[in-house]
Amino acid sequence: MQPSPSQEEAQRDQLHGRQVAAMFGRIARWYDFLNHALSLGLDIYWRWRLARVALPKPGGVVLDLAAGTLDVALALIRQYPSIRVAAVDYTLPMLVQGKGKLTGGLEERIIPTQGDGRLLPLPDESMDAATIAFGIRNIRPRMAAHKEVLRCLKPGGRFCILEFGTGRRKVWGGLYNFYLDKVLPGVGRVFSGDHAAYRYLAETIREFPDERQLSRELMDAGYARVFHVAMLSGIVYLHVAEKAGGEQMQTAADDCAAPGPCTPEDLGKGSEPNA
């Protein structure tokens, strides 16, 4: 009996997940170095911004999905010293690489756990907030992850996504697109020896939806309010989606009268959440 189209799609998604996990496992020891080098250190600031908009309650628990080498989890703890972080990643070698950073009691505050973002090992409405940095584009189907995070969030909790903008749009006169096509795979090959891994990363950035499409995805998944802010001319976007039932967003996003996707243009020139 031939598998149905839905079964075939599920099998492709499972294969893709295993391939991505194997790829990140191969580059785990180079991951932090290349992140910092290829972004000229800006990734540290981007993760700080991501943690800043999560706004968990004191003493709460935050899910960091696609936690990798735990840099976002550490940024969260620095900004919210009373919280704990459930750091979930599909790739065990990345978590093992990050565990070396957990010293001075941090091992009791950050709990690395191998898990699938489409089927999280967490109870309903158990997380005060959730974050993911440069990982949502690696999960297929994305909608399954959007809905699973929504299930785990407490009412009013935020799902904060840090991700590259679509590489199909020309940025800086095409310089950024040249970087994706040539520089990223080349540098990745030289340092990590894995040309395919960084070619894959460039391809996923090019194929990723633009910021408005992602906002619509999050609204379709069931989030009550969504907004996004561009950084570095739209090379990187910070998306915030809020689950219904809690207090209103205590940010400039409240200036949007209607529910739905909310952009910096809607907020007024220069407005950014929690800036």
Short mmCIF file of C-alpha atoms in Angstrom, two decimals:
data_model
loop_
_atom_site.label_atom_id
_atom_site.label_comp_id
_atom_site.label_asym_id
_atom_site.label_seq_id
_atom_site.Cartn_x
_atom_site.Cartn_y
_atom_site.Cartn_z
CA MET A 1 0.00 0.00 0.00
CA GLN A 2 1.35 3.38 -1.01
CA PRO A 3 1.47 6.02 1.73
CA SER A 4 -1.04 8.86 1.43
CA PRO A 5 0.18 12.37 0.47
CA SER A 6 -0.11 13.44 4.12
CA GLN A 7 1.93 10.42 5.22
CA GLU A 8 4.57 11.14 2.58
CA GLU A 9 4.78 14.76 3.73
CA ALA A 10 5.15 13.66 7.36
CA GLN A 11 7.91 11.24 6.36
CA ARG A 12 9.71 14.01 4.46
CA ASP A 13 9.44 16.30 7.49
CA GLN A 14 10.85 13.59 9.77
CA LEU A 15 13.74 12.96 7.38
CA HIS A 16 14.40 16.68 7.14
CA GLY A 17 14.49 16.93 10.94
CA ARG A 18 17.03 14.12 11.22
CA GLN A 19 19.19 15.64 8.49
CA VAL A 20 19.14 19.08 10.12
CA ALA A 21 20.00 17.58 13.51
CA ALA A 22 22.92 15.69 12.00
CA MET A 23 24.14 18.84 10.24
CA PHE A 24 24.08 20.95 13.40
CA GLY A 25 25.72 18.11 15.27
CA ARG A 26 28.65 18.25 12.84
CA ILE A 27 29.18 22.01 13.27
CA ALA A 28 28.36 22.28 17.00
CA ARG A 29 31.92 23.01 18.14
CA TRP A 30 32.26 25.83 15.57
CA TYR A 31 28.76 27.22 16.02
CA ASP A 32 29.42 30.03 18.52
CA PHE A 33 32.62 31.19 16.85
CA LEU A 34 31.04 31.37 13.42
CA ASN A 35 27.89 33.08 14.72
CA HIS A 36 29.96 35.86 16.25
CA ALA A 37 32.38 36.12 13.32
CA LEU A 38 29.80 36.07 10.54
CA SER A 39 27.60 38.67 12.26
CA LEU A 40 30.55 40.82 13.42
CA GLY A 41 29.33 40.24 16.97
CA LEU A 42 25.85 41.66 16.32
CA ASP A 43 24.23 38.32 17.17
CA ILE A 44 24.99 39.02 20.84
CA TYR A 45 22.92 42.23 20.70
CA TRP A 46 20.13 40.52 18.74
CA ARG A 47 19.81 37.82 21.38
CA TRP A 48 19.77 40.49 24.09
CA ARG A 49 16.88 42.19 22.30
CA LEU A 50 15.06 38.86 22.01
CA ALA A 51 15.39 38.20 25.74
CA ARG A 52 14.33 41.75 26.57
CA VAL A 53 10.90 41.47 24.93
CA ALA A 54 10.03 38.08 26.49
CA LEU A 55 8.81 39.77 29.72
CA PRO A 56 8.31 36.66 31.88
CA LYS A 57 6.87 37.13 35.34
CA PRO A 58 9.33 37.05 38.26
CA GLY A 59 10.03 33.47 39.25
CA GLY A 60 8.49 32.16 36.06
CA VAL A 61 9.66 29.56 33.55
CA VAL A 62 10.64 30.38 29.95
CA LEU A 63 10.89 27.95 27.06
CA ASP A 64 13.87 28.54 24.80
CA LEU A 65 13.20 26.46 21.71
CA ALA A 66 16.03 25.48 19.35
CA ALA A 67 18.23 26.45 22.30
CA GLY A 68 21.46 25.34 20.62
CA THR A 69 24.50 26.23 22.69
CA LEU A 70 22.35 28.06 25.27
CA ASP A 71 23.27 31.67 24.48
CA VAL A 72 19.63 32.81 24.53
CA ALA A 73 18.99 30.93 27.77
CA LEU A 74 21.93 32.74 29.33
CA ALA A 75 20.70 36.11 28.02
CA LEU A 76 17.31 35.43 29.60
CA ILE A 77 18.83 34.58 32.98
CA ARG A 78 20.98 37.73 32.92
CA GLN A 79 17.95 39.93 32.34
CA TYR A 80 15.53 38.02 34.57
CA PRO A 81 17.61 36.53 37.40
CA SER A 82 14.67 34.88 39.18
CA ILE A 83 13.42 32.76 36.26
CA ARG A 84 14.25 29.27 35.08
CA VAL A 85 14.72 28.27 31.44
CA ALA A 86 13.66 25.05 29.76
CA ALA A 87 16.22 24.92 26.92
CA VAL A 88 14.91 22.49 24.30
CA ASP A 89 16.77 21.47 21.15
CA TYR A 90 16.49 18.57 18.73
CA THR A 91 20.28 18.32 18.36
CA LEU A 92 21.96 16.80 21.39
CA PRO A 93 25.58 17.78 20.48
CA MET A 94 24.56 21.46 20.47
CA LEU A 95 23.18 21.18 24.00
CA VAL A 96 26.26 19.27 25.14
CA GLN A 97 28.43 22.07 23.72
CA GLY A 98 26.39 24.66 25.61
CA LYS A 99 26.38 22.81 28.93
CA GLY A 100 29.99 23.85 29.47
CA LYS A 101 28.70 27.41 29.99
CA LEU A 102 26.52 26.41 32.94
CA THR A 103 28.65 27.19 35.97
CA GLY A 104 28.14 29.00 39.26
CA GLY A 105 24.66 27.62 39.85
CA LEU A 106 23.38 28.19 36.33
CA GLU A 107 23.00 24.43 35.92
CA GLU A 108 20.08 24.67 38.36
CA ARG A 109 18.43 27.53 36.47
CA ILE A 110 18.84 26.34 32.87
CA ILE A 111 17.62 22.83 32.06
CA PRO A 112 18.89 21.58 28.65
CA THR A 113 16.49 19.00 27.20
CA GLN A 114 16.52 17.20 23.88
CA GLY A 115 13.10 17.52 22.29
CA ASP A 116 11.05 18.18 19.17
CA GLY A 117 9.51 21.63 18.77
CA ARG A 118 6.45 20.03 17.18
CA LEU A 119 5.81 17.80 20.22
CA LEU A 120 7.18 19.52 23.30
CA PRO A 121 7.66 17.56 26.55
CA LEU A 122 5.81 20.25 28.51
CA PRO A 123 2.36 20.51 30.14
CA ASP A 124 -0.35 22.82 28.83
CA GLU A 125 -0.04 26.47 29.91
CA SER A 126 3.17 25.86 31.84
CA MET A 127 5.46 28.50 30.29
CA ASP A 128 5.43 32.23 31.06
CA ALA A 129 7.15 33.05 27.75
CA ALA A 130 8.93 31.33 24.87
CA THR A 131 11.83 32.34 22.65
CA ILE A 132 13.52 30.97 19.55
CA ALA A 133 16.56 32.43 17.78
CA PHE A 134 17.32 31.54 14.18
CA GLY A 135 15.60 28.18 14.54
CA ILE A 136 12.01 28.45 13.38
CA ARG A 137 13.00 28.19 9.73
CA ASN A 138 14.52 24.75 10.42
CA ILE A 139 11.26 23.26 11.73
CA ARG A 140 8.83 21.65 9.29
CA PRO A 141 5.97 22.23 9.35
CA ARG A 142 6.34 25.59 11.12
CA MET A 143 2.64 25.70 11.96
CA ALA A 144 3.02 22.64 14.18
CA ALA A 145 5.68 24.47 16.23
CA HIS A 146 3.62 27.67 16.39
CA LYS A 147 0.63 25.76 17.77
CA GLU A 148 2.69 23.64 20.15
CA VAL A 149 4.32 26.71 21.69
CA LEU A 150 0.87 28.31 21.98
CA ARG A 151 -0.35 25.23 23.86
CA CYS A 152 2.48 25.50 26.37
CA LEU A 153 2.17 29.24 26.99
CA LYS A 154 0.18 30.65 29.88
CA PRO A 155 -2.54 33.16 28.94
CA GLY A 156 -0.88 36.42 27.97
CA GLY A 157 2.49 34.73 27.44
CA ARG A 158 4.71 35.80 24.57
CA PHE A 159 6.34 33.78 21.80
CA CYS A 160 9.36 35.85 20.71
CA ILE A 161 11.07 34.91 17.45
CA LEU A 162 14.42 36.19 16.23
CA GLU A 163 14.95 35.34 12.58
CA PHE A 164 16.56 36.53 9.40
CA GLY A 165 14.37 38.34 6.91
CA THR A 166 13.71 36.71 3.59
CA GLY A 167 16.81 36.58 1.43
CA ARG A 168 14.71 37.11 -1.69
CA ARG A 169 14.53 40.85 -1.03
CA LYS A 170 17.56 42.91 -2.01
CA VAL A 171 19.23 44.58 0.96
CA TRP A 172 22.06 47.13 0.73
CA GLY A 173 21.95 47.04 -3.05
CA GLY A 174 22.27 43.27 -3.15
CA LEU A 175 25.35 43.13 -0.93
CA TYR A 176 23.55 41.05 1.68
CA ASN A 177 22.33 38.66 -1.01
CA PHE A 178 25.91 38.22 -2.24
CA TYR A 179 26.90 37.49 1.36
CA LEU A 180 24.28 34.73 1.56
CA ASP A 181 25.20 33.19 -1.77
CA LYS A 182 29.00 33.36 -1.59
CA VAL A 183 30.45 34.52 1.72
CA LEU A 184 28.41 32.45 4.19
CA PRO A 185 28.98 29.04 2.53
CA GLY A 186 32.64 29.85 1.86
CA VAL A 187 33.52 30.95 5.38
CA GLY A 188 31.56 28.06 6.84
CA ARG A 189 33.51 25.60 4.70
CA VAL A 190 36.89 27.08 5.61
CA PHE A 191 36.35 26.97 9.37
CA SER A 192 33.99 24.06 9.92
CA GLY A 193 34.88 21.98 6.88
CA ASP A 194 31.15 21.62 6.17
CA HIS A 195 30.22 23.48 3.01
CA ALA A 196 26.81 21.80 2.80
CA ALA A 197 25.75 23.04 6.25
CA TYR A 198 26.27 26.72 5.51
CA ARG A 199 24.89 26.38 2.01
CA TYR A 200 21.75 24.93 3.63
CA LEU A 201 21.56 27.87 6.05
CA ALA A 202 21.76 30.34 3.17
CA GLU A 203 19.05 28.47 1.27
CA THR A 204 16.66 28.45 4.24
CA ILE A 205 17.12 32.21 4.69
CA ARG A 206 16.31 32.81 1.01
CA GLU A 207 13.23 30.59 1.17
CA PHE A 208 11.89 31.98 4.46
CA PRO A 209 8.61 33.96 4.39
CA ASP A 210 8.79 37.72 4.71
CA GLU A 211 7.82 39.41 7.96
CA ARG A 212 4.18 39.96 7.05
CA GLN A 213 3.71 36.37 5.91
CA LEU A 214 5.17 35.11 9.19
CA SER A 215 2.85 37.44 11.11
CA ARG A 216 -0.12 35.96 9.26
CA GLU A 217 1.12 32.44 10.07
CA LEU A 218 1.22 33.27 13.77
CA MET A 219 -2.25 34.79 13.69
CA ASP A 220 -3.57 31.71 11.86
CA ALA A 221 -1.99 29.52 14.54
CA GLY A 222 -4.17 31.24 17.14
CA TYR A 223 -2.09 34.03 18.66
CA ALA A 224 -4.12 37.07 19.67
CA ARG A 225 -1.67 39.84 18.79
CA VAL A 226 1.45 39.91 16.66
CA PHE A 227 4.00 42.60 15.82
CA HIS A 228 7.49 42.71 14.39
CA VAL A 229 10.44 45.09 14.32
CA ALA A 230 13.18 45.23 11.69
CA MET A 231 16.83 45.38 12.66
CA LEU A 232 19.83 46.04 10.44
CA SER A 233 17.73 47.24 7.48
CA GLY A 234 15.51 44.16 7.65
CA ILE A 235 18.30 41.58 7.58
CA VAL A 236 16.99 40.45 10.97
CA TYR A 237 13.47 40.68 12.40
CA LEU A 238 12.18 40.39 15.93
CA HIS A 239 8.65 38.97 16.00
CA VAL A 240 6.44 38.95 19.10
CA ALA A 241 3.20 36.94 19.28
CA GLU A 242 0.99 37.02 22.37
CA LYS A 243 -1.46 34.42 23.59
CA ALA A 244 -4.91 35.68 24.49
CA GLY A 245 -6.15 35.94 28.03
CA GLY A 246 -3.50 37.98 29.80
CA GLU A 247 -2.77 41.64 30.28
CA GLN A 248 -2.37 43.80 27.20
CA MET A 249 1.11 44.22 25.76
CA GLN A 250 2.86 46.87 27.83
CA THR A 251 4.77 48.26 24.86
CA ALA A 252 4.37 50.76 22.08
CA ALA A 253 2.41 48.05 20.27
CA ASP A 254 -0.64 49.14 22.30
CA ASP A 255 -0.87 52.13 19.96
CA CYS A 256 -2.32 49.73 17.38
CA ALA A 257 -6.08 49.96 17.80
CA ALA A 258 -6.96 46.80 15.87
CA PRO A 259 -5.77 43.28 16.67
CA GLY A 260 -3.52 41.58 14.15
CA PRO A 261 -0.08 42.04 12.63
CA CYS A 262 1.49 45.28 13.83
CA THR A 263 4.62 46.77 12.29
CA PRO A 264 6.92 49.69 13.11
CA GLU A 265 5.08 51.69 10.44
CA ASP A 266 1.83 51.13 12.36
CA LEU A 267 3.45 52.24 15.60
CA GLY A 268 4.90 55.45 14.27
CA LYS A 269 8.38 56.44 13.19
CA GLY A 270 11.07 55.23 15.54
CA SER A 271 8.79 53.15 17.77
CA GLU A 272 10.15 49.83 18.95
CA PRO A 273 8.91 47.49 21.68
CA ASN A 274 10.64 48.05 25.00
CA ALA A 275 13.24 50.31 23.39
#
